[in-house]
Coordinates of N, CA and C and ligand atoms in Angstrom, one line a residue:
X1 N 20.3 -6.3 6.9 CA 20.9 -7.1 8.1 C 20.5 -8.9 8.3
X2 N 22.0 -9.6 8.0 CA 21.8 -11.2 7.8 C 21.1 -12.0 9.1
X3 N 19.8 -12.1 8.8 CA 19.4 -13.1 9.3 C 20.3 -14.4 10.0
X4 N 20.0 -14.8 11.1 CA 21.0 -16.2 11.7 C 20.2 -17.2 10.8
X5 N 21.1 -18.2 10.3 CA 20.9 -18.8 9.4 C 19.5 -20.0 10.2
X6 N 18.8 -20.3 9.1 CA 17.6 -20.7 9.4 C 16.6 -20.3 10.0
X7 N 16.8 -18.9 10.3 CA 15.7 -18.1 11.3 C 15.2 -16.9 10.4
X8 N 14.2 -16.3 10.7 CA 13.7 -15.2 10.1 C 12.8 -13.9 11.0
X9 N 12.4 -13.0 10.8 CA 11.4 -12.7 11.8 C 10.1 -12.6 10.9
X10 N 10.0 -13.5 9.7 CA 8.9 -13.3 9.1 C 7.7 -14.2 9.6
X11 N 6.6 -13.7 9.6 CA 5.7 -14.3 10.2 C 4.5 -14.6 9.3
X12 N 3.9 -16.1 9.3 CA 2.1 -15.9 8.5 C 1.6 -16.4 9.3
X13 N 0.4 -15.7 9.5 CA -0.9 -16.6 10.6 C -2.0 -16.3 9.5
X14 N -3.1 -16.8 10.0 CA -4.4 -16.6 9.6 C -4.9 -15.1 9.5
X15 N -4.7 -14.1 10.3 CA -5.1 -13.0 10.2 C -4.1 -12.2 10.6
X16 N -2.8 -12.4 10.2 CA -2.0 -11.0 9.8 C -0.4 -12.0 9.2
X17 N 0.5 -10.9 9.2 CA 1.7 -11.4 8.4 C 2.6 -10.5 8.7
X18 N 3.7 -10.8 8.6 CA 5.1 -9.9 8.6 C 6.1 -10.5 7.6
X19 N 6.3 -9.5 6.7 CA 7.3 -10.2 5.5 C 8.4 -9.2 5.6
X20 N 9.7 -9.9 5.9 CA 10.7 -9.3 6.5 C 11.6 -9.2 5.0
X21 N 12.6 -8.5 4.9 CA 13.3 -8.1 3.4 C 14.3 -9.6 3.4
X22 N 14.4 -10.1 4.3 CA 15.4 -11.4 4.3 C 15.0 -12.4 3.6
X23 N 13.0 -12.5 3.7 CA 12.2 -13.8 2.9 C 11.9 -13.5 1.2
X24 N 12.0 -12.2 1.1 CA 11.6 -11.9 -0.5 C 12.6 -12.7 -1.4
X25 N 11.6 -13.2 -2.1 CA 12.0 -14.0 -3.5 C 11.2 -13.1 -4.8
X26 N 12.4 -12.9 -5.6 CA 11.9 -12.6 -6.8 C 11.2 -13.2 -7.9
X27 N 10.1 -12.8 -8.7 CA 9.5 -13.5 -9.7 C 9.0 -12.5 -11.1
X28 N 9.0 -12.8 -12.2 CA 8.2 -11.9 -13.0 C 7.1 -11.5 -13.1
X29 N 6.7 -10.5 -13.0 CA 5.2 -10.0 -12.8 C 4.3 -9.7 -14.6
X30 N 3.2 -10.7 -14.5 CA 2.7 -10.5 -15.7 C 2.4 -9.1 -16.1
X31 N 2.4 -8.8 -17.6 CA 2.1 -7.6 -17.9 C 3.4 -6.6 -17.7
X32 N 4.2 -6.9 -17.0 CA 5.4 -5.8 -16.4 C 6.8 -6.6 -17.7
X33 N 7.3 -5.9 -18.4 CA 8.6 -6.2 -18.7 C 10.0 -5.7 -18.0
X34 N 11.0 -6.5 -18.1 CA 12.1 -6.4 -17.7 C 12.3 -5.7 -16.2
X35 N 11.1 -6.5 -15.7 CA 10.8 -6.1 -13.9 C 10.9 -7.1 -13.0
X36 N 11.4 -7.3 -11.8 CA 11.3 -8.2 -10.9 C 10.3 -8.3 -9.6
X37 N 9.5 -9.1 -9.4 CA 8.5 -9.0 -8.5 C 8.9 -9.5 -7.4
X38 N 7.8 -8.7 -6.5 CA 7.7 -9.3 -5.2 C 6.7 -9.6 -4.6
X39 N 5.7 -10.4 -4.6 CA 4.4 -10.5 -4.3 C 4.5 -10.7 -2.7
X40 N 4.1 -9.5 -1.8 CA 4.0 -9.5 -0.4 C 2.7 -10.0 0.3
X41 N 1.5 -9.9 -0.7 CA 0.2 -9.7 0.1 C -0.6 -10.3 -1.0
X42 N -1.3 -11.3 -0.8 CA -2.3 -11.4 -2.3 C -3.4 -12.3 -1.8
X43 N -4.5 -12.6 -2.5 CA -5.5 -13.6 -2.3 C -5.4 -14.7 -1.6
X44 N -4.0 -15.1 -2.1 CA -3.5 -16.6 -1.8 C -3.4 -16.5 -0.2
X45 N -3.2 -15.6 0.4 CA -3.0 -15.7 1.8 C -4.2 -15.5 2.8
X46 N -4.9 -15.1 2.0 CA -6.8 -14.4 2.7 C -6.8 -12.9 2.3
X47 N -5.9 -12.3 1.5 CA -6.2 -10.7 1.6 C -7.2 -11.1 0.1
X48 N -7.8 -9.4 0.4 CA -8.9 -9.4 -0.8 C -8.2 -8.2 -1.6
X49 N -6.9 -7.9 -1.6 CA -6.0 -7.3 -2.5 C -4.6 -7.5 -2.6
X50 N -3.9 -7.2 -3.5 CA -2.3 -7.6 -3.9 C -1.6 -6.5 -3.6
X51 N -0.2 -6.7 -2.7 CA 0.5 -5.8 -2.7 C 1.6 -6.2 -3.0
X52 N 2.7 -5.9 -3.7 CA 3.9 -6.2 -4.4 C 4.9 -5.2 -4.4
X53 N 6.1 -5.3 -4.7 CA 7.3 -4.8 -5.4 C 7.5 -5.0 -6.6
X54 N 7.5 -3.7 -7.5 CA 8.1 -3.7 -8.5 C 9.3 -3.1 -8.9
X55 N 10.5 -4.0 -9.3 CA 11.8 -3.5 -9.2 C 11.8 -3.0 -10.6
X56 N 11.7 -2.2 -11.2 CA 12.0 -2.2 -12.8 C 13.5 -1.7 -13.3
X57 N 13.8 -2.5 -14.3 CA 15.1 -1.8 -14.9 C 14.8 -1.2 -15.4
X58 N 15.9 -0.2 -16.4 CA 15.7 1.2 -16.9 C 15.0 0.7 -18.4
X59 N 13.9 1.2 -18.9 CA 13.7 0.9 -20.0 C 12.2 -0.3 -19.7
X60 N 12.1 -0.7 -18.7 CA 11.0 -1.6 -18.3 C 9.4 -0.9 -18.4
X61 N 8.7 -1.7 -18.9 CA 7.2 -1.0 -18.9 C 6.1 -1.7 -18.4
X62 N 5.6 -1.4 -17.8 CA 4.0 -1.9 -16.9 C 3.1 -1.6 -17.8
X63 N 2.3 -2.7 -18.3 CA 1.0 -2.7 -18.9 C -0.2 -2.1 -18.4
X64 N -1.3 -1.8 -18.7 CA -2.4 -1.6 -17.7 C -2.8 -2.7 -16.8
X65 N -3.3 -2.8 -15.9 CA -3.8 -3.7 -15.2 C -5.3 -4.2 -15.9
X66 N -5.3 -5.5 -15.6 CA -6.7 -6.2 -15.9 C -7.7 -5.5 -15.9
X67 N -8.9 -6.0 -16.8 CA -10.2 -4.5 -17.0 C -10.6 -4.3 -15.4
X68 N -10.8 -5.4 -14.8 CA -11.5 -4.8 -13.3 C -10.5 -4.2 -12.3
X69 N -9.4 -3.9 -12.3 CA -8.3 -3.9 -11.2 C -7.9 -2.3 -11.5
X70 N -7.8 -1.8 -10.4 CA -7.4 -0.6 -10.2 C -5.9 -1.0 -9.6
X71 N -5.1 0.0 -9.8 CA -3.6 0.2 -9.4 C -2.9 1.4 -8.6
X72 N -2.5 1.4 -7.7 CA -1.7 2.6 -6.9 C -0.5 2.2 -7.0
X73 N 0.5 3.0 -7.4 CA 1.7 2.7 -7.5 C 2.6 3.8 -7.0
X74 N 3.4 3.8 -6.0 CA 4.5 4.7 -5.1 C 5.5 4.6 -5.6
X75 N 6.2 5.6 -5.9 CA 7.7 5.6 -6.5 C 8.6 5.7 -5.2
X76 N 9.5 4.6 -4.7 CA 10.3 4.8 -3.6 C 11.5 5.2 -4.0
X77 N 12.1 4.8 -5.6 CA 13.4 4.9 -5.8 C 13.4 4.8 -7.4
X78 N 14.1 5.6 -8.1 CA 14.1 5.8 -9.5 C 13.3 7.1 -10.1
X79 N 12.8 6.6 -11.0 CA 12.1 8.1 -12.2 C 11.4 6.9 -13.1
X80 N 9.8 7.6 -13.1 CA 9.2 6.4 -13.8 C 8.3 7.6 -14.5
X81 N 8.2 7.3 -16.3 CA 7.3 8.2 -16.9 C 5.9 7.4 -16.9
X82 N 4.8 8.2 -16.7 CA 3.5 7.9 -16.7 C 3.3 8.3 -18.1
X83 N 2.7 7.4 -19.3 CA 2.5 7.8 -20.5 C 0.7 7.3 -20.7
X84 N 0.0 8.5 -20.9 CA -1.5 8.1 -21.4 C -1.7 8.2 -22.7
X85 N -2.5 7.2 -23.3 CA -2.7 6.9 -24.7 C -3.0 8.4 -25.4
X86 N -3.1 8.4 -26.7 CA -3.4 9.9 -27.4 C -5.0 10.2 -27.0
X87 N -5.6 9.2 -27.4 CA -7.5 9.6 -27.1 C -7.8 9.6 -25.8
X88 N -6.7 9.9 -24.5 CA -6.8 9.8 -23.4 C -5.9 11.6 -22.9
X89 N -5.9 12.1 -24.2 CA -5.1 13.4 -24.1 C -3.9 13.0 -24.2
X90 N -3.1 12.1 -24.5 CA -1.7 11.7 -24.3 C -0.9 12.4 -23.7
X91 N -1.2 12.4 -22.3 CA -0.3 13.2 -21.3 C 0.6 12.2 -21.0
X92 N 1.9 13.2 -20.4 CA 3.0 12.3 -19.9 C 3.6 13.0 -18.7
X93 N 3.9 12.2 -17.6 CA 4.2 13.0 -16.5 C 5.5 11.8 -15.8
X94 N 6.1 13.1 -15.2 CA 7.3 12.2 -14.6 C 7.2 11.4 -13.1
X95 N 7.3 10.8 -12.6 CA 7.1 10.3 -11.4 C 8.6 9.9 -10.4
X96 N 8.8 10.9 -9.6 CA 10.0 10.5 -9.1 C 9.9 10.0 -7.6
X97 N 10.9 9.9 -6.9 CA 10.5 9.2 -5.3 C 9.6 10.4 -4.5
X98 N 8.6 9.1 -4.2 CA 7.5 10.3 -3.6 C 6.4 10.4 -4.1
X99 N 6.0 10.2 -5.6 CA 5.3 10.8 -6.3 C 4.7 9.3 -6.7
X100 N 3.4 9.4 -6.4 CA 2.1 8.3 -6.6 C 1.2 8.6 -7.9
X101 N 0.9 7.3 -8.6 CA -0.4 7.7 -9.4 C -1.5 6.2 -9.0
X102 N -2.6 6.7 -9.4 CA -3.9 5.7 -9.0 C -4.4 5.6 -10.5
X103 N -4.3 4.6 -10.9 CA -4.7 4.3 -12.4 C -6.5 3.6 -11.8
X104 N -7.2 3.7 -12.6 CA -8.6 3.2 -12.9 C -8.6 2.4 -13.5
X105 N -9.7 1.2 -13.2 CA -9.6 -0.2 -13.9 C -9.6 0.2 -15.3
X106 N -8.7 -0.4 -16.4 CA -8.6 -0.4 -17.9 C -8.2 1.2 -18.4
X107 N -7.6 1.3 -17.2 CA -6.8 2.9 -17.8 C -5.6 2.5 -19.1
X108 N -6.2 3.5 -19.7 CA -5.2 3.7 -21.0 C -3.8 4.2 -20.7
X109 N -2.8 3.5 -19.9 CA -2.0 4.8 -19.8 C -0.9 3.2 -19.0
X110 N 0.5 3.7 -19.4 CA 1.4 3.1 -19.3 C 2.6 3.7 -18.2
X111 N 3.1 2.5 -17.7 CA 4.1 3.3 -16.8 C 5.9 2.7 -17.2
X112 N 6.9 3.9 -17.3 CA 7.9 3.4 -18.1 C 9.0 3.4 -17.2
X113 N 10.4 3.0 -17.0 CA 11.3 3.3 -16.0 C 12.2 4.1 -17.1
X114 N 12.2 5.2 -16.2 CA 13.6 6.0 -17.1 C 14.5 5.4 -16.7
X115 N 15.1 5.0 -15.6 CA 16.0 4.5 -14.6 C 15.8 3.5 -13.7
X116 N 16.5 2.7 -13.2 CA 16.4 1.8 -12.1 C 15.5 2.1 -11.2
X117 N 14.2 1.9 -10.7 CA 13.4 1.9 -10.2 C 12.2 1.4 -9.3
X118 N 12.1 1.6 -8.1 CA 11.3 0.6 -7.3 C 9.8 1.0 -6.6
X119 N 9.1 0.5 -6.8 CA 7.7 0.9 -6.7 C 6.8 0.0 -6.2
X120 N 5.9 0.6 -5.0 CA 5.1 -0.2 -4.3 C 3.7 -0.1 -4.6
X121 N 3.2 -1.6 -4.9 CA 2.2 -1.3 -5.5 C 1.0 -2.3 -5.0
X122 N -0.3 -1.5 -5.2 CA -1.5 -1.9 -4.4 C -2.8 -2.0 -5.4
X123 N -3.0 -3.4 -5.4 CA -4.3 -3.7 -6.6 C -5.2 -4.1 -5.9
X124 N -6.6 -3.8 -6.5 CA -7.7 -4.9 -6.1 C -8.8 -4.6 -6.9
X125 N -9.9 -5.7 -7.3 CA -11.0 -5.3 -8.3 C -11.7 -4.0 -7.5
X126 N -11.7 -2.9 -8.4 CA -12.5 -2.3 -8.2 C -14.2 -2.4 -7.8
X127 N -15.0 -2.0 -7.1 CA -16.4 -2.3 -6.6 C -16.8 -0.8 -7.1
X128 N -17.9 -1.2 -8.1 CA -18.7 0.1 -8.2 C -19.6 0.4 -7.4
X129 N -19.9 1.4 -7.4 CA -21.0 2.1 -6.3 C -22.3 2.4 -7.3
X130 N -23.2 2.2 -7.2 CA -24.7 2.5 -7.6 C -24.3 4.0 -7.9
X131 N -24.6 4.6 -9.0 CA -25.0 6.2 -9.1 C -23.7 6.7 -9.4
X132 N -22.3 6.4 -8.8 CA -21.0 7.0 -8.5 C -19.9 6.6 -9.8
X133 N -20.1 8.0 -10.5 CA -18.8 7.1 -11.5 C -17.6 6.6 -11.2
X134 N -16.5 6.2 -11.3 CA -15.5 5.8 -11.0 C -14.5 6.6 -11.3
X135 N -13.8 7.3 -9.9 CA -12.5 8.2 -10.7 C -12.0 7.8 -12.0
X136 N -11.2 9.4 -12.2 CA -10.5 9.1 -13.3 C -9.2 9.1 -12.7
X137 N -7.9 8.9 -13.4 CA -6.2 8.5 -13.3 C -5.9 10.0 -12.4
X138 N -5.5 9.9 -11.4 CA -4.9 10.6 -10.5 C -3.3 10.6 -10.1
X139 N -2.5 11.9 -10.2 CA -1.2 11.3 -9.5 C -1.1 12.7 -8.8
X140 N -0.1 12.5 -7.6 CA 0.5 13.2 -6.9 C 1.7 12.6 -6.2
X141 N 2.0 14.0 -4.9 CA 3.3 13.9 -4.5 C 3.2 13.8 -2.8
X142 N 3.9 13.3 -2.2 CA 3.3 13.3 -1.2 C 3.9 14.1 -0.1
X143 N 5.1 15.3 -0.6 CA 5.0 16.7 -0.1 C 3.9 17.6 -0.2
X144 N 3.1 17.3 -0.8 CA 2.1 17.9 -1.5 C 1.0 17.9 -0.6
X145 N 1.1 16.7 0.6 CA -0.3 16.3 1.0 C 0.2 16.9 2.7
X146 N -0.8 17.5 3.3 CA -0.8 17.8 4.7 C -0.6 16.8 5.8
X147 N 0.5 17.0 6.5 CA 0.1 15.8 7.6 C -0.7 16.3 9.1
X148 N -2.0 15.4 9.1 CA -2.6 15.9 10.0 C -3.0 15.3 11.1
X149 N -2.7 15.9 12.5 CA -2.7 15.6 13.4 C -3.4 14.0 13.6
X150 N -3.2 12.6 14.3 CA -3.9 11.5 14.2 C -4.6 11.7 15.7
X151 N -6.1 11.8 15.4 CA -7.0 11.8 16.8 C -6.2 13.0 17.7
X152 N -6.1 13.9 17.2 CA -5.6 15.1 17.9 C -3.8 14.9 18.3
X153 N -3.1 14.1 17.9 CA -1.9 13.6 18.4 C -0.8 14.4 17.6
X154 N -0.2 15.9 17.4 CA 0.6 16.1 16.9 C 1.7 15.2 16.2
X155 N 2.3 14.1 17.2 CA 3.7 13.9 17.0 C 3.1 12.0 16.4
X156 N 1.4 11.8 15.9 CA 1.7 11.2 15.1 C 0.9 11.7 13.8
X157 N 1.6 11.7 12.7 CA 0.7 12.6 11.8 C 0.5 11.9 10.3
X158 N -0.9 11.7 10.1 CA -1.2 11.3 8.6 C -1.7 11.9 7.4
X159 N -1.2 11.5 6.3 CA -1.1 12.0 5.3 C -2.5 11.1 4.5
X160 N -3.2 11.7 3.8 CA -4.3 11.0 3.0 C -3.6 11.3 1.5
X161 N -3.7 10.3 0.6 CA -3.0 10.5 -0.6 C -3.9 10.4 -1.6
X162 N -5.2 9.5 -1.2 CA -5.9 9.5 -2.3 C -7.3 10.8 -1.6
X163 N -8.3 11.3 -2.9 CA -9.7 11.7 -1.8 C -10.3 10.9 -1.2
X164 N -10.8 11.3 -0.4 CA -11.6 10.5 0.9 C -13.2 10.7 0.4
X165 N -13.5 9.9 -0.9 CA -14.8 10.1 -1.4 C -15.3 8.8 -1.8
X166 N -16.8 8.3 -2.0 CA -17.1 7.4 -2.4 C -17.0 6.8 -3.6
X167 N -16.0 7.5 -4.4 CA -15.9 7.0 -6.0 C -14.6 6.1 -5.6
X168 N -13.9 6.0 -4.6 CA -12.6 5.6 -4.2 C -13.0 4.6 -3.0
X169 N -12.8 3.1 -3.5 CA -12.9 2.2 -2.4 C -11.7 1.6 -2.1
X170 N -10.8 2.4 -2.0 CA -9.1 2.2 -1.2 C -8.7 3.3 -0.9
X171 N -8.4 3.2 0.4 CA -7.2 4.7 0.7 C -6.0 3.9 0.6
X172 N -5.1 5.4 0.6 CA -3.6 4.8 1.1 C -3.0 6.0 1.7
X173 N -2.2 5.9 2.8 CA -2.0 7.1 3.1 C -0.7 6.8 4.1
X174 N -0.4 7.8 4.4 CA 1.2 7.8 5.1 C 1.0 8.8 6.1
X175 N 1.5 7.3 7.5 CA 1.7 7.6 8.5 C 2.7 8.0 9.2
X176 N 3.4 9.4 9.8 CA 4.6 9.0 10.4 C 4.7 9.5 11.9
X177 N 5.7 8.8 12.6 CA 5.4 9.0 14.1 C 6.8 9.4 14.8
X178 N 6.7 10.2 16.0 CA 8.1 10.5 16.4 C 8.5 9.8 17.1
X179 N 9.6 9.3 17.5 CA 10.0 8.6 18.3 C 9.2 8.4 19.7
X180 N 8.9 7.5 20.4 CA 8.0 6.9 21.3 C 6.5 7.6 21.5
X181 N 6.1 7.7 19.9 CA 4.4 8.1 19.5 C 4.0 6.6 18.9
X182 N 2.6 6.8 19.3 CA 2.2 5.8 19.0 C 0.2 5.6 18.3
X183 N 0.1 4.6 18.4 CA -1.5 4.1 17.9 C -2.1 4.7 19.4
X184 N -3.3 5.4 19.7 CA -3.8 5.5 20.6 C -4.1 4.5 21.6
X185 N -4.8 3.2 20.6 CA -5.4 2.3 21.5 C -5.3 1.1 20.5
X186 N -5.7 -0.4 20.8 CA -5.6 -1.3 20.1 C -6.8 -1.4 18.8
X187 N -6.8 -1.0 17.3 CA -7.8 -0.8 16.3 C -8.2 -2.3 16.5
X188 N -9.6 -2.6 16.3 CA -10.0 -3.5 15.5 C -11.2 -3.1 14.7
X189 N -11.1 -3.1 13.5 CA -12.0 -2.8 12.4 C -12.2 -3.4 11.1
X190 N -12.9 -3.4 10.4 CA -13.4 -4.5 9.3 C -12.5 -4.2 7.8
X191 N -12.1 -3.1 8.1 CA -10.9 -2.7 6.9 C -9.9 -3.9 7.2
X192 N -9.1 -4.1 6.0 CA -7.6 -4.7 6.0 C -6.5 -3.9 5.5
X193 N -5.5 -4.2 6.0 CA -4.5 -3.0 5.5 C -3.5 -3.7 5.0
X194 N -2.4 -3.3 4.3 CA -1.4 -3.8 3.7 C -0.4 -2.6 3.8
X195 N 0.9 -2.7 4.6 CA 1.5 -1.8 5.2 C 2.9 -1.8 5.1
X196 N 3.5 -1.1 4.4 CA 5.4 -1.4 4.3 C 6.2 0.1 4.7
X197 N 6.9 -0.4 6.1 CA 7.7 0.4 6.4 C 8.5 1.3 5.8
X198 N 8.5 2.6 6.2 CA 9.4 3.4 5.0 C 10.9 4.0 5.8
X199 N 10.7 4.1 7.1 CA 11.8 4.3 7.7 C 11.6 4.2 9.1
X200 N 12.7 4.4 10.1 CA 12.7 4.2 11.6 C 12.1 2.6 12.0
X201 N 11.9 2.7 13.3 CA 11.6 1.3 13.8 C 10.4 1.2 14.8
X202 N 10.1 0.4 14.9 CA 9.2 0.1 15.9 C 8.5 -1.5 16.7
X203 N 7.4 -1.4 17.4 CA 6.5 -2.4 17.6 C 5.3 -2.5 17.1
X204 N 5.1 -3.6 16.2 CA 3.9 -3.6 15.8 C 3.0 -4.7 16.6
X205 N 1.8 -4.3 17.3 CA 1.2 -5.4 18.3 C 0.2 -6.0 16.9
X206 N 0.5 -7.6 16.6 CA -1.3 -7.8 15.4 C -1.3 -9.1 16.3
X207 N -2.9 -9.2 16.4 CA -3.8 -10.1 17.3 C -2.6 -10.0 19.0
X208 N -2.2 -11.6 18.9 CA -1.7 -11.5 20.3 C -0.4 -11.5 20.6
X209 N 0.0 -11.6 19.0 CA 1.9 -10.9 18.8 C 2.3 -9.5 18.8
X210 N 3.6 -9.3 19.4 CA 4.2 -8.1 19.2 C 5.5 -8.3 18.6
X211 N 5.5 -7.7 17.2 CA 6.7 -7.5 16.1 C 7.7 -6.7 16.2
X212 N 9.1 -6.8 16.5 CA 10.0 -5.8 16.1 C 9.8 -5.5 14.8
X213 N 9.4 -4.0 14.5 CA 9.6 -4.2 12.8 C 10.2 -2.7 12.7
X214 N 10.9 -2.8 11.3 CA 12.0 -1.8 10.5 C 11.2 -1.6 9.1
X215 N 12.0 -0.6 8.9 CA 12.2 0.1 7.5 C 12.4 -1.1 6.4
X216 N 11.5 -1.5 5.5 CA 11.5 -2.7 4.4 C 11.1 -3.7 4.7
X217 N 10.1 -3.6 6.2 CA 9.2 -4.8 6.3 C 7.8 -4.6 6.0
X218 N 7.1 -5.6 5.5 CA 5.7 -4.9 5.0 C 5.0 -6.1 5.9
X219 N 3.2 -5.7 6.1 CA 2.6 -6.2 7.1 C 1.7 -6.8 6.4
X220 N 0.5 -7.5 6.7 CA -0.4 -7.6 6.0 C -1.4 -8.0 7.8
X221 N -2.7 -7.2 7.4 CA -3.5 -7.1 8.8 C -4.8 -7.4 7.9
X222 N -5.8 -8.6 8.5 CA -7.0 -9.0 7.7 C -8.0 -8.3 8.5
X223 N -9.4 -8.2 8.1 CA -10.3 -7.6 9.0 C -10.3 -8.0 10.3
X224 N -10.5 -7.1 11.2 CA -10.9 -7.6 12.6 C -9.5 -8.0 13.5
X225 N -8.3 -7.9 12.6 CA -7.0 -8.4 13.1 C -6.5 -7.0 14.4
X226 N -6.8 -7.1 15.6 CA -6.5 -6.1 16.7 C -5.1 -5.9 16.1
X227 N -4.7 -4.5 16.5 CA -3.4 -3.7 16.0 C -3.4 -2.7 16.9
X228 N -1.7 -2.0 16.4 CA -1.3 -1.4 18.0 C 0.2 -1.2 17.1
X229 N 0.7 0.3 17.1 CA 2.1 0.7 16.9 C 2.6 1.4 17.5
X230 N 3.8 1.2 18.1 CA 4.8 2.7 18.9 C 5.9 2.4 18.3
X231 N 6.4 3.6 18.0 CA 7.8 4.0 17.1 C 8.8 3.8 18.4
X232 N 9.9 3.2 18.1 CA 11.3 3.2 19.1 C 12.4 3.5 18.0
X233 N 13.4 3.9 19.0 CA 14.7 3.9 18.5 C 15.4 5.5 18.2
X234 N 15.5 5.8 16.9 CA 16.5 7.2 17.3 C 16.0 8.1 16.0
X235 N 15.1 7.4 15.2 CA 14.4 8.4 14.1 C 13.0 7.8 13.9
X236 N 12.5 9.1 13.5 CA 10.9 9.0 13.2 C 10.5 7.7 12.6
X237 N 9.3 7.2 12.4 CA 9.1 5.8 11.6 C 8.1 6.5 11.2
X238 N 7.9 5.8 9.7 CA 7.0 6.0 8.9 C 6.6 5.2 8.1
X239 N 5.6 4.6 8.0 CA 4.6 3.8 6.8 C 3.5 4.0 5.7
X240 N 3.7 3.3 5.0 CA 3.0 3.3 3.7 C 1.6 2.3 3.9
X241 N 0.1 2.6 3.7 CA -0.6 1.4 3.8 C -1.7 1.7 3.4
X242 N -2.6 0.8 2.7 CA -3.3 0.6 1.9 C -4.8 0.3 2.9
X243 N -5.9 0.7 2.7 CA -6.9 0.0 3.6 C -8.3 0.1 2.4
X244 N -9.4 -1.2 2.7 CA -10.7 -0.4 1.8 C -11.5 0.4 2.6
X245 N -12.5 1.2 1.9 CA -13.0 2.2 2.2 C -14.4 2.3 1.5
X246 N -15.5 3.2 2.0 CA -16.6 3.5 1.3 C -17.4 2.8 0.8
X247 N -17.4 1.0 0.9 CA -18.5 0.1 0.5 C -19.3 -0.5 1.2
X248 N -19.9 -0.9 1.6 CA -21.2 -1.8 2.3 C -20.4 -2.9 2.7
X249 N -20.4 -2.7 4.5 CA -19.7 -4.2 4.7 C -20.5 -5.5 4.5
X250 N -21.8 -5.2 4.3 CA -22.3 -7.0 3.6 C -21.7 -7.3 2.0
X251 N -21.3 -6.8 1.8 CA -20.9 -6.7 0.2 C -21.9 -6.8 -0.9
X252 N -21.3 -7.3 -2.0 CA -22.0 -7.3 -3.1 C -23.2 -8.4 -2.8
X253 N -24.7 -8.1 -3.3 CA -25.8 -8.7 -3.1 C -25.7 -9.9 -4.4
X254 N -25.8 -11.4 -3.7 CA -25.7 -12.6 -4.8 C -26.1 -12.6 -6.2
X255 N -26.2 -12.7 -7.1 CA -26.8 -12.5 -8.1 C -27.4 -11.3 -8.6
X256 N -26.4 -9.9 -8.2 CA -27.1 -8.5 -8.2 C -28.4 -8.2 -7.6
X257 N -29.0 -9.1 -7.0 CA -30.3 -8.7 -6.0 C -29.9 -7.7 -5.0
Ligands
LIG1 O1 -6.6 3.9 9.5 C1 -6.4 3.0 10.1 O2 -7.1 2.2 10.1 C2 -4.8 3.2 10.6 N1 -5.0 4.2 11.8 N2 -4.3 1.9 11.1 C3 -3.0 1.6 11.3 O3 -1.9 2.4 11.2 N3 -2.6 0.3 11.9
LIG2 MN1 -6.1 0.1 11.4

């Protein structure tokens, strides 16, 4: 949909942002060949994670993320080959739309596009937890994950794509709302979110603003940003979102004390 000249629904505020597709700007992504990146959320806006779109041409490759960084990639379109180094078993798997991979820091694995592919990627610095080993590489498919009624509402269903275990410091979930369904209350919480609408439409309340949102829009919610959503229109609304989990809210002690 073409925005009226000089206007956009995109809005960037201190505690939240809406990035609509009409304001996307492509740029090369470090470590990715033949790929156009669109960085949607980053520490430069105040977030503690990065969310970007990776638009891979056929044959494009992504090297592992830098040493301390974990990466979650969800295939929206195309076909991507995940190749693990020989010493890690040399496994290969094919990721089609709806498939995802979580790569631990320093994962010895690459992603290669078998055809033009579009990935939604979340990255953050992995925060180790005393006495808990970091998880190993993990892949999955959205259709294999059950959709649980959210706080008892069967019209709002949540799929939890990563294991809900202390070893994981990020959660990535899929939320699907029937038309007219909503979050049951305005949430205010310490976790932050990065979110992309995958289908449908709705209204997102962020802080004291209400935004019409539709498939393709990306939202950032800082910790404690009041948030609420209701699905409207003619088809169910769904979104993929990130949140930080399982780590002490005080953060790391200074100098390891
Ligand atoms: O997991 C969550 O905090 C989720 N209910 N938030 C959201 O969808 N904005
Ligand atoms: Mn929330």
